């Protein structure tokens, strides 16, 4: 079975293929928009993760008529009423390091108990007659400073316990607890039944 992952980011393809393989799925080929020579920007105009995931999946399915995954992720901080949320990648408007600085600044005098947060991944899977959604989360709290050099985005300030940020984990370790992992194992369950 061939599935289109409606993204231009080929790193995501590797991460998701690894999750598929680790969970015994070997008969699915994943292609990205880039693999199909499509470089068009998809306007993420949705107001929720679900809407943005649908926009991506719908774009891919309409254009290529393949079962398509649209995925949207971000960071939600309780104290900030869920911000940065769908605006995670463009929170400061000045790039990733400035996004982190903005969050640290907004939580400057906030005590640890109030720094709870989660990453969320919402998947929309569209094929002929079905549009399904799967949500995965990863819980932690926002640290007081950057820690670790791995990962990307907000990983250096996303603490999974008092000693470790996500950026201190190896790729393999992170990929077993991440919001994307927790969403994709739900899709995998569906696909296993579907291909029986
Ligand atoms: P995307 O929808 O996966 O492109 O994620 C949007 C934004 O959310 C990214 O640019 C990051 O700022 C943030 N984000 C999503 N997933 C992660 C993660 O695993 N670690 C750190 N930041 C993330």
PDB file of C-alpha atoms and ligand atoms in Angstrom:
ATOM      1  CA  UNK A   1       0.000   0.000   0.000  1.00  0.00           C
ATOM      2  CA  UNK A   2       1.278   3.454  -0.926  1.00  0.00           C
ATOM      3  CA  UNK A   3       0.480   6.375   1.370  1.00  0.00           C
ATOM      4  CA  UNK A   4       1.130  10.029   0.709  1.00  0.00           C
ATOM      5  CA  UNK A   5       2.455  12.064   3.627  1.00  0.00           C
ATOM      6  CA  UNK A   6       1.393  15.596   2.756  1.00  0.00           C
ATOM      7  CA  UNK A   7       4.577  17.361   3.799  1.00  0.00           C
ATOM      8  CA  UNK A   8       7.662  18.790   2.154  1.00  0.00           C
ATOM      9  CA  UNK A   9       9.750  17.735   5.150  1.00  0.00           C
ATOM     10  CA  UNK A  10      11.557  14.485   4.353  1.00  0.00           C
ATOM     11  CA  UNK A  11      12.849  14.202   7.964  1.00  0.00           C
ATOM     12  CA  UNK A  12       9.268  13.532   8.968  1.00  0.00           C
ATOM     13  CA  UNK A  13       9.108  10.682   6.491  1.00  0.00           C
ATOM     14  CA  UNK A  14      12.087   8.993   8.151  1.00  0.00           C
ATOM     15  CA  UNK A  15      10.652   9.467  11.654  1.00  0.00           C
ATOM     16  CA  UNK A  16       7.307   8.039  10.611  1.00  0.00           C
ATOM     17  CA  UNK A  17       8.798   5.136   8.661  1.00  0.00           C
ATOM     18  CA  UNK A  18      10.803   4.249  11.795  1.00  0.00           C
ATOM     19  CA  UNK A  19       7.597   4.241  13.858  1.00  0.00           C
ATOM     20  CA  UNK A  20       5.921   2.022  11.245  1.00  0.00           C
ATOM     21  CA  UNK A  21       8.864  -0.407  11.201  1.00  0.00           C
ATOM     22  CA  UNK A  22       9.128  -0.541  15.014  1.00  0.00           C
ATOM     23  CA  UNK A  23       5.481  -1.526  15.084  1.00  0.00           C
ATOM     24  CA  UNK A  24       5.751  -4.315  12.538  1.00  0.00           C
ATOM     25  CA  UNK A  25       4.422  -2.438   9.513  1.00  0.00           C
ATOM     26  CA  UNK A  26       6.644  -3.176   6.544  1.00  0.00           C
ATOM     27  CA  UNK A  27       4.268  -3.341   3.607  1.00  0.00           C
ATOM     28  CA  UNK A  28       3.500   0.374   3.434  1.00  0.00           C
ATOM     29  CA  UNK A  29       5.417   2.739   1.206  1.00  0.00           C
ATOM     30  CA  UNK A  30       5.395   6.376   2.249  1.00  0.00           C
ATOM     31  CA  UNK A  31       5.884   9.107  -0.324  1.00  0.00           C
ATOM     32  CA  UNK A  32       6.003  12.818   0.413  1.00  0.00           C
ATOM     33  CA  UNK A  33       4.878  15.711  -1.765  1.00  0.00           C
ATOM     34  CA  UNK A  34       8.518  16.332  -2.524  1.00  0.00           C
ATOM     35  CA  UNK A  35       8.917  12.736  -3.731  1.00  0.00           C
ATOM     36  CA  UNK A  36       6.084  13.453  -6.184  1.00  0.00           C
ATOM     37  CA  UNK A  37       7.716  16.659  -7.406  1.00  0.00           C
ATOM     38  CA  UNK A  38       5.166  18.900  -5.712  1.00  0.00           C
ATOM     39  CA  UNK A  39       6.734  21.926  -4.050  1.00  0.00           C
ATOM     40  CA  UNK A  40       3.646  24.098  -3.710  1.00  0.00           C
ATOM     41  CA  UNK A  41       3.159  25.741  -0.300  1.00  0.00           C
ATOM     42  CA  UNK A  42       0.011  24.617   1.473  1.00  0.00           C
ATOM     43  CA  UNK A  43      -1.672  27.513   3.237  1.00  0.00           C
ATOM     44  CA  UNK A  44      -2.230  26.463   6.842  1.00  0.00           C
ATOM     45  CA  UNK A  45      -5.219  28.704   7.359  1.00  0.00           C
ATOM     46  CA  UNK A  46      -6.989  26.512   9.913  1.00  0.00           C
ATOM     47  CA  UNK A  47      -7.716  27.721  13.413  1.00  0.00           C
ATOM     48  CA  UNK A  48      -7.140  24.326  15.012  1.00  0.00           C
ATOM     49  CA  UNK A  49      -4.649  21.484  14.624  1.00  0.00           C
ATOM     50  CA  UNK A  50      -7.494  19.391  13.242  1.00  0.00           C
ATOM     51  CA  UNK A  51      -8.343  21.922  10.544  1.00  0.00           C
ATOM     52  CA  UNK A  52      -4.718  22.271   9.490  1.00  0.00           C
ATOM     53  CA  UNK A  53      -4.243  18.494   9.389  1.00  0.00           C
ATOM     54  CA  UNK A  54      -7.363  18.236   7.203  1.00  0.00           C
ATOM     55  CA  UNK A  55      -6.161  21.016   4.862  1.00  0.00           C
ATOM     56  CA  UNK A  56      -2.893  19.134   4.258  1.00  0.00           C
ATOM     57  CA  UNK A  57      -4.525  15.707   3.823  1.00  0.00           C
ATOM     58  CA  UNK A  58      -7.223  17.112   1.544  1.00  0.00           C
ATOM     59  CA  UNK A  59      -4.657  18.904  -0.610  1.00  0.00           C
ATOM     60  CA  UNK A  60      -2.680  15.698  -1.134  1.00  0.00           C
ATOM     61  CA  UNK A  61      -5.673  13.423  -1.661  1.00  0.00           C
ATOM     62  CA  UNK A  62      -7.306  15.776  -4.168  1.00  0.00           C
ATOM     63  CA  UNK A  63      -4.177  16.199  -6.185  1.00  0.00           C
ATOM     64  CA  UNK A  64      -2.733  12.680  -6.199  1.00  0.00           C
ATOM     65  CA  UNK A  65      -5.683  10.380  -5.376  1.00  0.00           C
ATOM     66  CA  UNK A  66      -3.600   8.404  -2.904  1.00  0.00           C
ATOM     67  CA  UNK A  67      -4.549   7.617   0.697  1.00  0.00           C
ATOM     68  CA  UNK A  68      -3.088  10.682   2.404  1.00  0.00           C
ATOM     69  CA  UNK A  69      -1.851  11.663   5.831  1.00  0.00           C
ATOM     70  CA  UNK A  70      -1.986  15.318   6.879  1.00  0.00           C
ATOM     71  CA  UNK A  71      -0.301  16.063  10.187  1.00  0.00           C
ATOM     72  CA  UNK A  72      -0.076  19.156  12.351  1.00  0.00           C
ATOM     73  CA  UNK A  73       1.857  19.483  15.604  1.00  0.00           C
ATOM     74  CA  UNK A  74       2.664  22.076  18.196  1.00  0.00           C
ATOM     75  CA  UNK A  75       3.301  23.001  21.805  1.00  0.00           C
ATOM     76  CA  UNK A  76       0.485  23.825  24.236  1.00  0.00           C
ATOM     77  CA  UNK A  77       1.308  25.527  27.540  1.00  0.00           C
ATOM     78  CA  UNK A  78      -1.367  25.456  30.246  1.00  0.00           C
ATOM     79  CA  UNK A  79      -0.350  28.781  31.816  1.00  0.00           C
ATOM     80  CA  UNK A  80      -0.618  30.483  28.403  1.00  0.00           C
ATOM     81  CA  UNK A  81      -4.091  29.029  27.734  1.00  0.00           C
ATOM     82  CA  UNK A  82      -2.692  26.590  25.174  1.00  0.00           C
ATOM     83  CA  UNK A  83      -0.376  28.993  23.344  1.00  0.00           C
ATOM     84  CA  UNK A  84       1.719  28.857  21.200  1.00  0.00           C
ATOM     85  CA  UNK A  85      -0.549  26.077  19.819  1.00  0.00           C
ATOM     86  CA  UNK A  86      -1.038  26.182  16.060  1.00  0.00           C
ATOM     87  CA  UNK A  87       1.319  29.165  15.944  1.00  0.00           C
ATOM     88  CA  UNK A  88       4.234  27.167  17.444  1.00  0.00           C
ATOM     89  CA  UNK A  89       6.572  27.495  14.468  1.00  0.00           C
ATOM     90  CA  UNK A  90       5.889  31.230  13.998  1.00  0.00           C
ATOM     91  CA  UNK A  91       5.307  32.282  17.629  1.00  0.00           C
ATOM     92  CA  UNK A  92       7.865  35.097  17.731  1.00  0.00           C
ATOM     93  CA  UNK A  93       7.952  35.662  13.991  1.00  0.00           C
ATOM     94  CA  UNK A  94      11.734  35.591  14.340  1.00  0.00           C
ATOM     95  CA  UNK A  95      12.632  31.904  14.200  1.00  0.00           C
ATOM     96  CA  UNK A  96      13.125  29.054  16.601  1.00  0.00           C
ATOM     97  CA  UNK A  97      15.578  30.530  19.109  1.00  0.00           C
ATOM     98  CA  UNK A  98      13.405  33.619  19.456  1.00  0.00           C
ATOM     99  CA  UNK A  99      10.331  31.385  19.918  1.00  0.00           C
ATOM    100  CA  UNK A 100      12.065  29.700  22.860  1.00  0.00           C
ATOM    101  CA  UNK A 101      13.125  33.063  24.321  1.00  0.00           C
ATOM    102  CA  UNK A 102       9.561  34.322  24.051  1.00  0.00           C
ATOM    103  CA  UNK A 103       8.197  31.324  25.959  1.00  0.00           C
ATOM    104  CA  UNK A 104      10.899  31.569  28.649  1.00  0.00           C
ATOM    105  CA  UNK A 105      10.129  35.246  29.023  1.00  0.00           C
ATOM    106  CA  UNK A 106       6.392  34.721  29.302  1.00  0.00           C
ATOM    107  CA  UNK A 107       6.967  32.160  32.058  1.00  0.00           C
ATOM    108  CA  UNK A 108       9.748  34.103  33.755  1.00  0.00           C
ATOM    109  CA  UNK A 109       8.379  34.224  37.288  1.00  0.00           C
ATOM    110  CA  UNK A 110       6.065  31.248  37.049  1.00  0.00           C
ATOM    111  CA  UNK A 111       6.604  28.404  39.511  1.00  0.00           C
ATOM    112  CA  UNK A 112       7.253  24.864  38.356  1.00  0.00           C
ATOM    113  CA  UNK A 113       3.747  23.526  39.160  1.00  0.00           C
ATOM    114  CA  UNK A 114       2.262  26.053  36.729  1.00  0.00           C
ATOM    115  CA  UNK A 115       4.614  25.320  33.841  1.00  0.00           C
ATOM    116  CA  UNK A 116       2.814  22.189  32.600  1.00  0.00           C
ATOM    117  CA  UNK A 117       2.684  21.704  28.860  1.00  0.00           C
ATOM    118  CA  UNK A 118       2.242  19.129  26.164  1.00  0.00           C
ATOM    119  CA  UNK A 119       3.140  18.577  22.575  1.00  0.00           C
ATOM    120  CA  UNK A 120       0.225  17.528  20.422  1.00  0.00           C
ATOM    121  CA  UNK A 121       0.140  15.814  17.051  1.00  0.00           C
ATOM    122  CA  UNK A 122      -3.085  15.615  15.079  1.00  0.00           C
ATOM    123  CA  UNK A 123      -3.270  13.334  12.083  1.00  0.00           C
ATOM    124  CA  UNK A 124      -5.943  13.448   9.416  1.00  0.00           C
ATOM    125  CA  UNK A 125      -6.027  10.348   7.214  1.00  0.00           C
ATOM    126  CA  UNK A 126      -8.118  10.521   4.049  1.00  0.00           C
ATOM    127  CA  UNK A 127      -8.771   7.672   1.663  1.00  0.00           C
ATOM    128  CA  UNK A 128     -11.703   6.972  -0.639  1.00  0.00           C
ATOM    129  CA  UNK A 129     -14.610   6.845   1.759  1.00  0.00           C
ATOM    130  CA  UNK A 130     -12.991   7.666   5.040  1.00  0.00           C
ATOM    131  CA  UNK A 131     -11.641  10.697   6.860  1.00  0.00           C
ATOM    132  CA  UNK A 132     -10.163   9.688  10.223  1.00  0.00           C
ATOM    133  CA  UNK A 133      -8.430  11.720  12.915  1.00  0.00           C
ATOM    134  CA  UNK A 134      -5.859  10.523  15.454  1.00  0.00           C
ATOM    135  CA  UNK A 135      -4.396  12.593  18.268  1.00  0.00           C
ATOM    136  CA  UNK A 136      -1.241  11.913  20.270  1.00  0.00           C
ATOM    137  CA  UNK A 137       0.253  13.894  23.133  1.00  0.00           C
ATOM    138  CA  UNK A 138       3.482  14.004  25.112  1.00  0.00           C
ATOM    139  CA  UNK A 139       3.395  15.671  28.544  1.00  0.00           C
ATOM    140  CA  UNK A 140       6.012  17.671  30.412  1.00  0.00           C
ATOM    141  CA  UNK A 141       6.766  21.107  31.768  1.00  0.00           C
ATOM    142  CA  UNK A 142       8.663  24.131  30.510  1.00  0.00           C
ATOM    143  CA  UNK A 143      12.134  24.382  32.030  1.00  0.00           C
ATOM    144  CA  UNK A 144      13.854  27.579  33.152  1.00  0.00           C
ATOM    145  CA  UNK A 145      16.661  27.368  30.596  1.00  0.00           C
ATOM    146  CA  UNK A 146      17.701  25.405  27.538  1.00  0.00           C
ATOM    147  CA  UNK A 147      19.090  21.904  28.137  1.00  0.00           C
ATOM    148  CA  UNK A 148      20.487  19.438  25.582  1.00  0.00           C
ATOM    149  CA  UNK A 149      21.523  19.668  21.969  1.00  0.00           C
ATOM    150  CA  UNK A 150      19.392  17.079  20.180  1.00  0.00           C
ATOM    151  CA  UNK A 151      15.991  17.346  18.561  1.00  0.00           C
ATOM    152  CA  UNK A 152      14.506  20.552  17.214  1.00  0.00           C
ATOM    153  CA  UNK A 153      11.980  23.266  17.981  1.00  0.00           C
ATOM    154  CA  UNK A 154      11.081  23.584  21.654  1.00  0.00           C
ATOM    155  CA  UNK A 155      12.851  20.344  22.697  1.00  0.00           C
ATOM    156  CA  UNK A 156      15.561  22.121  24.778  1.00  0.00           C
ATOM    157  CA  UNK A 157      12.967  23.646  27.137  1.00  0.00           C
ATOM    158  CA  UNK A 158      10.509  20.728  27.165  1.00  0.00           C
ATOM    159  CA  UNK A 159      11.300  18.856  30.403  1.00  0.00           C
ATOM    160  CA  UNK A 160      10.046  15.278  30.690  1.00  0.00           C
ATOM    161  CA  UNK A 161      11.315  15.046  34.283  1.00  0.00           C
ATOM    162  CA  UNK A 162      13.513  17.118  36.588  1.00  0.00           C
ATOM    163  CA  UNK A 163      16.710  15.901  34.920  1.00  0.00           C
ATOM    164  CA  UNK A 164      15.898  15.570  31.238  1.00  0.00           C
ATOM    165  CA  UNK A 165      14.656  17.725  28.442  1.00  0.00           C
ATOM    166  CA  UNK A 166      13.521  16.145  25.168  1.00  0.00           C
ATOM    167  CA  UNK A 167      16.689  17.587  23.619  1.00  0.00           C
ATOM    168  CA  UNK A 168      18.766  15.351  25.926  1.00  0.00           C
ATOM    169  CA  UNK A 169      17.237  12.178  24.493  1.00  0.00           C
ATOM    170  CA  UNK A 170      18.552  10.312  21.481  1.00  0.00           C
ATOM    171  CA  UNK A 171      16.370  10.286  18.380  1.00  0.00           C
ATOM    172  CA  UNK A 172      15.340   6.702  19.159  1.00  0.00           C
ATOM    173  CA  UNK A 173      14.425   7.518  22.775  1.00  0.00           C
ATOM    174  CA  UNK A 174      12.379  10.566  21.788  1.00  0.00           C
ATOM    175  CA  UNK A 175      10.602   8.684  19.008  1.00  0.00           C
ATOM    176  CA  UNK A 176       9.233   6.172  21.520  1.00  0.00           C
ATOM    177  CA  UNK A 177       7.451   8.752  23.669  1.00  0.00           C
ATOM    178  CA  UNK A 178       6.721  11.612  21.306  1.00  0.00           C
ATOM    179  CA  UNK A 179       3.318  13.045  20.456  1.00  0.00           C
ATOM    180  CA  UNK A 180       3.900  11.893  16.871  1.00  0.00           C
ATOM    181  CA  UNK A 181       4.586   8.345  18.091  1.00  0.00           C
ATOM    182  CA  UNK A 182       1.431   8.384  20.203  1.00  0.00           C
ATOM    183  CA  UNK A 183      -0.682   9.581  17.264  1.00  0.00           C
ATOM    184  CA  UNK A 184       0.886   7.320  14.646  1.00  0.00           C
ATOM    185  CA  UNK A 185       0.464   4.106  16.641  1.00  0.00           C
ATOM    186  CA  UNK A 186      -3.284   4.809  16.524  1.00  0.00           C
ATOM    187  CA  UNK A 187      -3.167   5.201  12.739  1.00  0.00           C
ATOM    188  CA  UNK A 188      -1.080   2.024  12.515  1.00  0.00           C
ATOM    189  CA  UNK A 189      -3.745   0.098  14.432  1.00  0.00           C
ATOM    190  CA  UNK A 190      -6.310   1.256  11.905  1.00  0.00           C
ATOM    191  CA  UNK A 191      -4.105   0.418   8.913  1.00  0.00           C
ATOM    192  CA  UNK A 192      -3.392  -3.078  10.250  1.00  0.00           C
ATOM    193  CA  UNK A 193      -7.135  -3.804  10.326  1.00  0.00           C
ATOM    194  CA  UNK A 194      -7.708  -2.048   7.019  1.00  0.00           C
ATOM    195  CA  UNK A 195      -5.182  -4.120   5.104  1.00  0.00           C
ATOM    196  CA  UNK A 196      -6.443  -7.464   6.472  1.00  0.00           C
TER     197      UNK A 196
HETATM  198  P1  LIG B   1       4.914  20.665  12.628  1.00  0.00           P
HETATM  199  O1  LIG B   1       3.436  20.797  12.441  1.00  0.00           O
HETATM  200  O2  LIG B   1       5.338  19.272  12.946  1.00  0.00           O
HETATM  201  O3  LIG B   1       5.708  21.283  11.519  1.00  0.00           O
HETATM  202  O4  LIG B   1       5.286  21.475  13.956  1.00  0.00           O
HETATM  203  C1  LIG B   1       5.036  22.858  14.093  1.00  0.00           C
HETATM  204  C2  LIG B   1       5.942  23.437  15.153  1.00  0.00           C
HETATM  205  O5  LIG B   1       5.646  22.866  16.441  1.00  0.00           O
HETATM  206  C3  LIG B   1       7.435  23.170  14.942  1.00  0.00           C
HETATM  207  O6  LIG B   1       7.998  24.125  14.079  1.00  0.00           O
HETATM  208  C4  LIG B   1       7.963  23.285  16.369  1.00  0.00           C
HETATM  209  O7  LIG B   1       8.124  24.631  16.735  1.00  0.00           O
HETATM  210  C5  LIG B   1       6.832  22.678  17.202  1.00  0.00           C
HETATM  211  N1  LIG B   1       7.048  21.227  17.350  1.00  0.00           N
HETATM  212  C6  LIG B   1       6.299  20.223  16.838  1.00  0.00           C
HETATM  213  N2  LIG B   1       6.795  19.032  17.181  1.00  0.00           N
HETATM  214  C7  LIG B   1       7.890  19.280  17.945  1.00  0.00           C
HETATM  215  C8  LIG B   1       8.839  18.421  18.598  1.00  0.00           C
HETATM  216  O8  LIG B   1       8.808  17.190  18.539  1.00  0.00           O
HETATM  217  N3  LIG B   1       9.799  19.059  19.281  1.00  0.00           N
HETATM  218  C9  LIG B   1       9.914  20.412  19.372  1.00  0.00           C
HETATM  219  N4  LIG B   1       9.070  21.240  18.767  1.00  0.00           N
HETATM  220  C10 LIG B   1       8.049  20.681  18.068  1.00  0.00           C
END
